[in-house]
C-alpha cells in the first residue's frame, strides 16, 4: 500500500480564527499526521478559518446556521455536508455550536473537540474569566472525544498553565491557546495512527484506558 493510501481523511469544523486548524494543517503538510484534511466547514461565512483552508488548497464550505429554523434542521444539513467527504475523523476546532444528540450519535468515537478549560471544570463559555474569578492557581485546555452531552466526553489530553496574579482573561486565553496548538495536532496524530479509540465512553491510547484527566494526568 502506498503512503497516500494510508492517509486518514479529516473534516474540520470551525467558527472563527482557526489557529488550531492551522496547527493541524501544518502538521499534516509536514507529514507529522498521517492524514489529509478533505474539507473545512464553518457555520459562519466570515470565519477566518475558511480563508486558512483556501490558502492551503482545502475545500471550504459554509453551512450558515442562521438559514435554519431549528437545531435539528441545521444539524441534518451539516451531517449531509460532512458525509460527502466520508471522513475518518471530525475535528471541532473552535466550532461554537451545540450539536444535537442525533448528530453526535452518527460519529461516536470519530469526533474530537478542544475546550479551553481543565475539564470537568468550566464547561461552556467564558472559561478563562471563570477560572480567574474562582481564584484558581492553574487553568488550561482539554482535548476530548465528543459525546452527546456538552464538553463531557472522555478526556484524551490536558495542558495546564499557571494563573498569575493580576492576569486578565485575554492574557490567560493567549497563553492557553499556545498550548492548544501544541496538543491538538498530537492527539489528532494518535487517532490517525490508530492508537487512540473510544470504547464504552472511555478513551484508550495504545490499548490502555486513560484516566479521567487524560494521558499523563499526574
Ligand atoms: C480555542 O481556544 C478553543 O479551545 C475554543 O475556541 C478557540 C478557537 O480558537 N473552543 C471552545 O471554546 C469550544 N467550546 P481558534 O479558532 O484560533 O482555533
JSON list of C-alpha atoms and ligand atoms in Angstrom, two decimals, residues 16-21 93-96 113-116 151 177 180, ligand 1:
[
{"chain": "A", "resi": 16, "resn": "UNK", "atom": "CA", "xyz": [-13.64, 31.69, 13.95]},
{"chain": "A", "resi": 17, "resn": "UNK", "atom": "CA", "xyz": [-9.94, 32.36, 13.66]},
{"chain": "A", "resi": 18, "resn": "UNK", "atom": "CA", "xyz": [-8.91, 28.76, 13.11]},
{"chain": "A", "resi": 19, "resn": "UNK", "atom": "CA", "xyz": [-5.46, 28.87, 14.68]},
{"chain": "A", "resi": 20, "resn": "UNK", "atom": "CA", "xyz": [-5.92, 25.29, 15.91]},
{"chain": "A", "resi": 21, "resn": "UNK", "atom": "CA", "xyz": [-6.97, 24.37, 12.38]},
{"chain": "A", "resi": 93, "resn": "UNK", "atom": "CA", "xyz": [-11.59, 23.45, 16.32]},
{"chain": "A", "resi": 94, "resn": "UNK", "atom": "CA", "xyz": [-13.37, 26.42, 17.86]},
{"chain": "A", "resi": 95, "resn": "UNK", "atom": "CA", "xyz": [-16.75, 25.31, 16.48]},
{"chain": "A", "resi": 96, "resn": "UNK", "atom": "CA", "xyz": [-19.08, 27.30, 18.68]},
{"chain": "A", "resi": 113, "resn": "UNK", "atom": "CA", "xyz": [-13.08, 18.67, 20.42]},
{"chain": "A", "resi": 114, "resn": "UNK", "atom": "CA", "xyz": [-10.74, 21.08, 22.13]},
{"chain": "A", "resi": 115, "resn": "UNK", "atom": "CA", "xyz": [-12.11, 23.05, 25.06]},
{"chain": "A", "resi": 116, "resn": "UNK", "atom": "CA", "xyz": [-10.31, 25.85, 26.91]},
{"chain": "A", "resi": 151, "resn": "UNK", "atom": "CA", "xyz": [-17.98, 19.24, 26.76]},
{"chain": "A", "resi": 177, "resn": "UNK", "atom": "CA", "xyz": [-4.14, 28.73, 23.12]},
{"chain": "A", "resi": 180, "resn": "UNK", "atom": "CA", "xyz": [-3.76, 24.13, 22.45]},
{"chain": "B", "resi": 1, "resn": "LIG", "atom": "C1", "xyz": [-9.93, 27.82, 21.22]},
{"chain": "B", "resi": 1, "resn": "LIG", "atom": "O1", "xyz": [-9.45, 28.41, 22.39]},
{"chain": "B", "resi": 1, "resn": "LIG", "atom": "C2", "xyz": [-10.80, 26.63, 21.56]},
{"chain": "B", "resi": 1, "resn": "LIG", "atom": "O2", "xyz": [-10.37, 25.93, 22.70]},
{"chain": "B", "resi": 1, "resn": "LIG", "atom": "C3", "xyz": [-12.12, 27.29, 21.82]},
{"chain": "B", "resi": 1, "resn": "LIG", "atom": "O3", "xyz": [-12.23, 28.28, 20.83]},
{"chain": "B", "resi": 1, "resn": "LIG", "atom": "C4", "xyz": [-10.92, 28.74, 20.49]},
{"chain": "B", "resi": 1, "resn": "LIG", "atom": "C5", "xyz": [-10.76, 28.67, 18.99]},
{"chain": "B", "resi": 1, "resn": "LIG", "atom": "O4", "xyz": [-9.57, 29.28, 18.58]},
{"chain": "B", "resi": 1, "resn": "LIG", "atom": "N1", "xyz": [-13.22, 26.36, 21.75]},
{"chain": "B", "resi": 1, "resn": "LIG", "atom": "C6", "xyz": [-14.27, 26.41, 22.53]},
{"chain": "B", "resi": 1, "resn": "LIG", "atom": "O5", "xyz": [-14.46, 27.28, 23.35]},
{"chain": "B", "resi": 1, "resn": "LIG", "atom": "C7", "xyz": [-15.27, 25.30, 22.31]},
{"chain": "B", "resi": 1, "resn": "LIG", "atom": "N2", "xyz": [-16.14, 25.15, 23.43]},
{"chain": "B", "resi": 1, "resn": "LIG", "atom": "P1", "xyz": [-9.06, 29.08, 17.08]},
{"chain": "B", "resi": 1, "resn": "LIG", "atom": "O6", "xyz": [-10.26, 29.39, 16.18]},
{"chain": "B", "resi": 1, "resn": "LIG", "atom": "O7", "xyz": [-7.96, 30.09, 16.92]},
{"chain": "B", "resi": 1, "resn": "LIG", "atom": "O8", "xyz": [-8.60, 27.66, 16.92]}
]
